[in-house]
Amino acid sequence: MPLASFRLPNLAMAQLAEILRADGHGCDELYGNILMSPEMPFYLIHGECGPSIFAPSYFGTPHEEIAEPITDQILRKMYKTDQYPREQVPIVYEQLIWAMNEAEACLERCLEAIPVGKYDVVGFSVGFDAQKLASAALA
């Protein structure tokens, strides 16, 4: 799923797909990370708060409920203190809301790329903890 580098294919997924094909099974691979917005800030994809952008889609929670505490967490980590510049709050908060909207759009693009009824089995690669929530949201 999206929280992976778009420059590197998933070796485990590619190997599994090739094994399935060698055994005569049809197999397609979908790299959802390629369907993520290229404007997504690096810290939201690879930082520890990255999975939070998929939380509203998975839990059905309003974006604001997730964005407020995550904004605080990001700023505390950035400044390594509870005292951080308050003028940074709206900037980070708006980035998170935007990223949550982009995560929803990415999930929609992934679903559009998976034809309904074509597959007997759909698997997910979760090589990193950051991919779990994105994969669960898509599933």
CSV table of N, CA and C in Angstrom, one decimal, residues 24-108:
chain,number,residue,atom,x,y,z
A,24,GLY,N,1.0,-21.8,-12.7
A,24,GLY,CA,-0.1,-21.7,-13.6
A,24,GLY,C,-1.3,-20.8,-13.2
A,25,HIS,N,-1.1,-20.1,-12.1
A,25,HIS,CA,-2.1,-19.2,-11.6
A,25,HIS,C,-2.0,-17.8,-12.2
A,26,GLY,N,-3.1,-17.2,-12.5
A,26,GLY,CA,-3.1,-15.8,-12.9
A,26,GLY,C,-2.8,-14.9,-11.7
A,27,CYS,N,-2.0,-13.9,-11.9
A,27,CYS,CA,-1.7,-13.1,-10.8
A,27,CYS,C,-1.3,-11.7,-11.3
A,28,ASP,N,-2.0,-10.7,-10.7
A,28,ASP,CA,-1.7,-9.3,-11.0
A,28,ASP,C,-1.1,-8.6,-9.8
A,29,GLU,N,-0.3,-7.6,-10.0
A,29,GLU,CA,0.2,-6.9,-8.8
A,29,GLU,C,-0.2,-5.4,-8.9
A,30,LEU,N,-0.6,-4.9,-7.8
A,30,LEU,CA,-1.0,-3.5,-7.8
A,30,LEU,C,-0.1,-2.8,-6.7
A,31,TYR,N,0.6,-1.8,-7.2
A,31,TYR,CA,1.4,-1.0,-6.3
A,31,TYR,C,0.6,0.3,-5.9
A,32,GLY,N,-0.1,0.2,-4.8
A,32,GLY,CA,-0.9,1.3,-4.4
A,32,GLY,C,-0.1,2.6,-4.1
A,33,ASN,N,1.2,2.4,-3.7
A,33,ASN,CA,2.0,3.6,-3.4
A,33,ASN,C,2.2,4.5,-4.7
A,34,ILE,N,2.1,3.9,-5.9
A,34,ILE,CA,2.2,4.7,-7.1
A,34,ILE,C,1.0,5.6,-7.3
A,35,LEU,N,-0.1,5.2,-6.6
A,35,LEU,CA,-1.4,5.9,-6.8
A,35,LEU,C,-1.6,7.0,-5.7
A,36,MET,N,-0.6,7.1,-4.9
A,36,MET,CA,-0.6,8.2,-3.9
A,36,MET,C,-0.1,9.5,-4.5
A,37,SER,N,-0.7,10.6,-4.1
A,37,SER,CA,-0.3,11.9,-4.6
A,37,SER,C,1.2,12.1,-4.5
A,38,PRO,N,1.9,12.6,-5.6
A,38,PRO,CA,3.3,12.8,-5.5
A,38,PRO,C,3.6,14.1,-4.7
A,39,GLU,N,2.6,14.9,-4.4
A,39,GLU,CA,2.9,16.0,-3.5
A,39,GLU,C,2.8,15.7,-2.0
A,40,MET,N,2.6,14.5,-1.7
A,40,MET,CA,2.5,14.1,-0.3
A,40,MET,C,3.9,14.4,0.4
A,41,PRO,N,3.8,15.1,1.5
A,41,PRO,CA,5.1,15.4,2.2
A,41,PRO,C,5.8,14.2,2.7
A,42,PHE,N,7.1,14.1,2.6
A,42,PHE,CA,7.9,12.9,3.0
A,42,PHE,C,7.5,12.5,4.5
A,43,TYR,N,7.4,13.5,5.4
A,43,TYR,CA,7.2,13.1,6.8
A,43,TYR,C,5.8,12.4,7.0
A,44,LEU,N,4.9,12.7,6.1
A,44,LEU,CA,3.6,12.0,6.2
A,44,LEU,C,3.5,10.7,5.6
A,45,ILE,N,4.5,10.3,4.8
A,45,ILE,CA,4.6,9.0,4.2
A,45,ILE,C,5.5,8.1,5.1
A,46,HIS,N,6.6,8.6,5.5
A,46,HIS,CA,7.6,7.8,6.1
A,46,HIS,C,7.8,8.0,7.6
A,47,GLY,N,7.1,9.0,8.2
A,47,GLY,CA,7.1,9.3,9.6
A,47,GLY,C,6.2,8.4,10.4
A,48,GLU,N,6.4,8.4,11.7
A,48,GLU,CA,5.5,7.6,12.5
A,48,GLU,C,4.1,8.0,12.5
A,49,CYS,N,3.8,9.2,12.1
A,49,CYS,CA,2.4,9.7,12.0
A,49,CYS,C,1.8,9.3,10.6
A,50,GLY,N,2.5,8.8,9.7
A,50,GLY,CA,2.0,8.5,8.4
A,50,GLY,C,0.8,7.7,8.3
A,51,PRO,N,0.7,6.6,9.1
A,51,PRO,CA,-0.5,5.8,9.0
A,51,PRO,C,-1.8,6.5,9.4
A,52,SER,N,-1.6,7.6,10.2
A,52,SER,CA,-2.8,8.3,10.7
A,52,SER,C,-3.6,8.9,9.5
A,53,ILE,N,-3.0,9.2,8.4
A,53,ILE,CA,-3.8,9.7,7.3
A,53,ILE,C,-4.8,8.8,6.7
A,54,PHE,N,-4.7,7.5,7.0
A,54,PHE,CA,-5.6,6.5,6.6
A,54,PHE,C,-6.6,6.2,7.7
A,55,ALA,N,-6.4,6.7,8.9
A,55,ALA,CA,-7.3,6.4,10.1
A,55,ALA,C,-8.8,6.8,9.8
A,56,PRO,N,-9.0,8.0,9.2
A,56,PRO,CA,-10.5,8.3,9.0
A,56,PRO,C,-11.1,7.3,8.1
A,57,SER,N,-10.4,6.9,7.1
A,57,SER,CA,-11.0,5.9,6.1
A,57,SER,C,-11.3,4.6,6.8
A,58,TYR,N,-10.4,4.1,7.6
A,58,TYR,CA,-10.5,2.8,8.3
A,58,TYR,C,-11.6,2.9,9.4
A,59,PHE,N,-11.5,3.9,10.3
A,59,PHE,CA,-12.3,3.9,11.4
A,59,PHE,C,-13.7,4.7,11.2
A,60,GLY,N,-13.8,5.4,10.0
A,60,GLY,CA,-15.0,6.2,9.8
A,60,GLY,C,-15.1,7.4,10.7
A,61,THR,N,-13.9,7.9,11.1
A,61,THR,CA,-13.8,9.0,12.0
A,61,THR,C,-13.7,10.3,11.2
A,62,PRO,N,-14.3,11.4,11.7
A,62,PRO,CA,-14.0,12.7,11.0
A,62,PRO,C,-12.5,13.1,11.0
A,63,HIS,N,-12.1,13.6,9.9
A,63,HIS,CA,-10.7,14.0,9.8
A,63,HIS,C,-10.2,14.8,11.0
A,64,GLU,N,-11.0,15.8,11.4
A,64,GLU,CA,-10.6,16.7,12.5
A,64,GLU,C,-10.3,16.0,13.8
A,65,GLU,N,-11.0,14.9,14.1
A,65,GLU,CA,-10.8,14.1,15.3
A,65,GLU,C,-9.4,13.5,15.3
A,66,ILE,N,-8.9,13.1,14.2
A,66,ILE,CA,-7.6,12.5,14.1
A,66,ILE,C,-6.5,13.6,13.9
A,67,ALA,N,-6.8,14.7,13.1
A,67,ALA,CA,-5.8,15.7,12.8
A,67,ALA,C,-5.4,16.5,14.0
A,68,GLU,N,-6.3,16.8,14.9
A,68,GLU,CA,-5.9,17.6,16.1
A,68,GLU,C,-4.8,17.0,17.0
A,69,PRO,N,-5.0,15.8,17.5
A,69,PRO,CA,-4.0,15.2,18.3
A,69,PRO,C,-2.7,14.9,17.5
A,70,ILE,N,-2.8,14.5,16.3
A,70,ILE,CA,-1.6,14.2,15.5
A,70,ILE,C,-0.8,15.4,15.2
A,71,THR,N,-1.5,16.5,15.0
A,71,THR,CA,-0.7,17.8,14.8
A,71,THR,C,0.1,18.1,16.0
A,72,ASP,N,-0.5,18.0,17.2
A,72,ASP,CA,0.2,18.2,18.4
A,72,ASP,C,1.4,17.2,18.6
A,73,GLN,N,1.2,16.0,18.2
A,73,GLN,CA,2.3,15.0,18.3
A,73,GLN,C,3.4,15.3,17.3
A,74,ILE,N,3.1,15.7,16.1
A,74,ILE,CA,4.1,16.1,15.1
A,74,ILE,C,4.9,17.2,15.6
A,75,LEU,N,4.3,18.3,16.1
A,75,LEU,CA,5.0,19.5,16.5
A,75,LEU,C,5.8,19.2,17.8
A,76,ARG,N,5.3,18.4,18.7
A,76,ARG,CA,6.1,18.0,19.9
A,76,ARG,C,7.4,17.3,19.5
A,77,LYS,N,7.3,16.4,18.5
A,77,LYS,CA,8.5,15.7,18.0
A,77,LYS,C,9.4,16.6,17.3
A,78,MET,N,8.9,17.5,16.4
A,78,MET,CA,9.7,18.4,15.6
A,78,MET,C,10.6,19.3,16.5
A,79,TYR,N,9.9,19.8,17.6
A,79,TYR,CA,10.6,20.7,18.5
A,79,TYR,C,11.1,20.1,19.7
A,80,LYS,N,10.9,18.8,19.9
A,80,LYS,CA,11.4,18.0,21.0
A,80,LYS,C,11.0,18.7,22.4
A,81,THR,N,9.9,19.3,22.4
A,81,THR,CA,9.4,20.0,23.6
A,81,THR,C,7.9,20.2,23.5
A,82,ASP,N,7.3,20.4,24.7
A,82,ASP,CA,5.8,20.7,24.7
A,82,ASP,C,5.6,22.2,24.2
A,83,GLN,N,6.7,23.0,24.2
A,83,GLN,CA,6.6,24.4,23.9
A,83,GLN,C,7.1,24.5,22.4
A,84,TYR,N,6.1,24.6,21.5
A,84,TYR,CA,6.4,24.8,20.1
A,84,TYR,C,5.7,26.0,19.6
A,85,PRO,N,6.2,26.6,18.5
A,85,PRO,CA,5.5,27.8,17.9
A,85,PRO,C,4.1,27.5,17.5
A,86,ARG,N,3.2,28.2,18.2
A,86,ARG,CA,1.7,28.0,17.9
A,86,ARG,C,1.3,28.4,16.5
A,87,GLU,N,2.1,29.2,15.8
A,87,GLU,CA,1.8,29.6,14.5
A,87,GLU,C,2.0,28.4,13.5
A,88,GLN,N,2.7,27.3,14.0
A,88,GLN,CA,2.9,26.1,13.1
A,88,GLN,C,1.7,25.2,13.1
A,89,VAL,N,0.8,25.4,14.2
A,89,VAL,CA,-0.3,24.5,14.3
A,89,VAL,C,-1.2,24.5,13.1
A,90,PRO,N,-1.7,25.7,12.6
A,90,PRO,CA,-2.6,25.6,11.4
A,90,PRO,C,-1.9,25.1,10.1
A,91,ILE,N,-0.6,25.3,10.0
A,91,ILE,CA,0.1,24.8,8.8
A,91,ILE,C,0.1,23.2,8.8
A,92,VAL,N,0.5,22.6,9.9
A,92,VAL,CA,0.6,21.2,10.0
A,92,VAL,C,-0.8,20.6,10.0
A,93,TYR,N,-1.8,21.2,10.7
A,93,TYR,CA,-3.1,20.7,10.7
A,93,TYR,C,-3.7,20.7,9.3
A,94,GLU,N,-3.5,21.8,8.5
A,94,GLU,CA,-4.1,21.8,7.2
A,94,GLU,C,-3.4,20.8,6.3
A,95,GLN,N,-2.1,20.5,6.5
A,95,GLN,CA,-1.4,19.5,5.7
A,95,GLN,C,-2.0,18.1,6.0
A,96,LEU,N,-2.3,17.9,7.3
A,96,LEU,CA,-2.9,16.6,7.7
A,96,LEU,C,-4.3,16.4,7.1
A,97,ILE,N,-5.1,17.4,7.1
A,97,ILE,CA,-6.4,17.3,6.5
A,97,ILE,C,-6.3,17.1,5.0
A,98,TRP,N,-5.4,17.8,4.3
A,98,TRP,CA,-5.2,17.6,2.9
A,98,TRP,C,-4.7,16.1,2.7
A,99,ALA,N,-3.7,15.7,3.5
A,99,ALA,CA,-3.2,14.3,3.3
A,99,ALA,C,-4.3,13.3,3.6
A,100,MET,N,-5.2,13.5,4.5
A,100,MET,CA,-6.3,12.5,4.7
A,100,MET,C,-7.2,12.5,3.5
A,101,ASN,N,-7.5,13.6,2.9
A,101,ASN,CA,-8.3,13.7,1.7
A,101,ASN,C,-7.5,12.9,0.5
A,102,GLU,N,-6.2,13.1,0.5
A,102,GLU,CA,-5.4,12.4,-0.6
A,102,GLU,C,-5.4,10.9,-0.3
A,103,ALA,N,-5.3,10.5,0.9
A,103,ALA,CA,-5.4,9.1,1.3
A,103,ALA,C,-6.7,8.5,0.8
A,104,GLU,N,-7.8,9.2,1.0
A,104,GLU,CA,-9.1,8.7,0.6
A,104,GLU,C,-9.1,8.5,-0.9
A,105,ALA,N,-8.5,9.5,-1.6
A,105,ALA,CA,-8.5,9.5,-3.1
A,105,ALA,C,-7.6,8.4,-3.6
A,106,CYS,N,-6.5,8.1,-2.9
A,106,CYS,CA,-5.6,7.0,-3.2
A,106,CYS,C,-6.4,5.7,-3.1
A,107,LEU,N,-7.1,5.5,-2.0
A,107,LEU,CA,-7.9,4.3,-1.8
A,107,LEU,C,-8.9,4.1,-2.9
A,108,GLU,N,-9.6,5.2,-3.3
A,108,GLU,CA,-10.5,5.1,-4.4
A,108,GLU,C,-9.9,4.7,-5.7
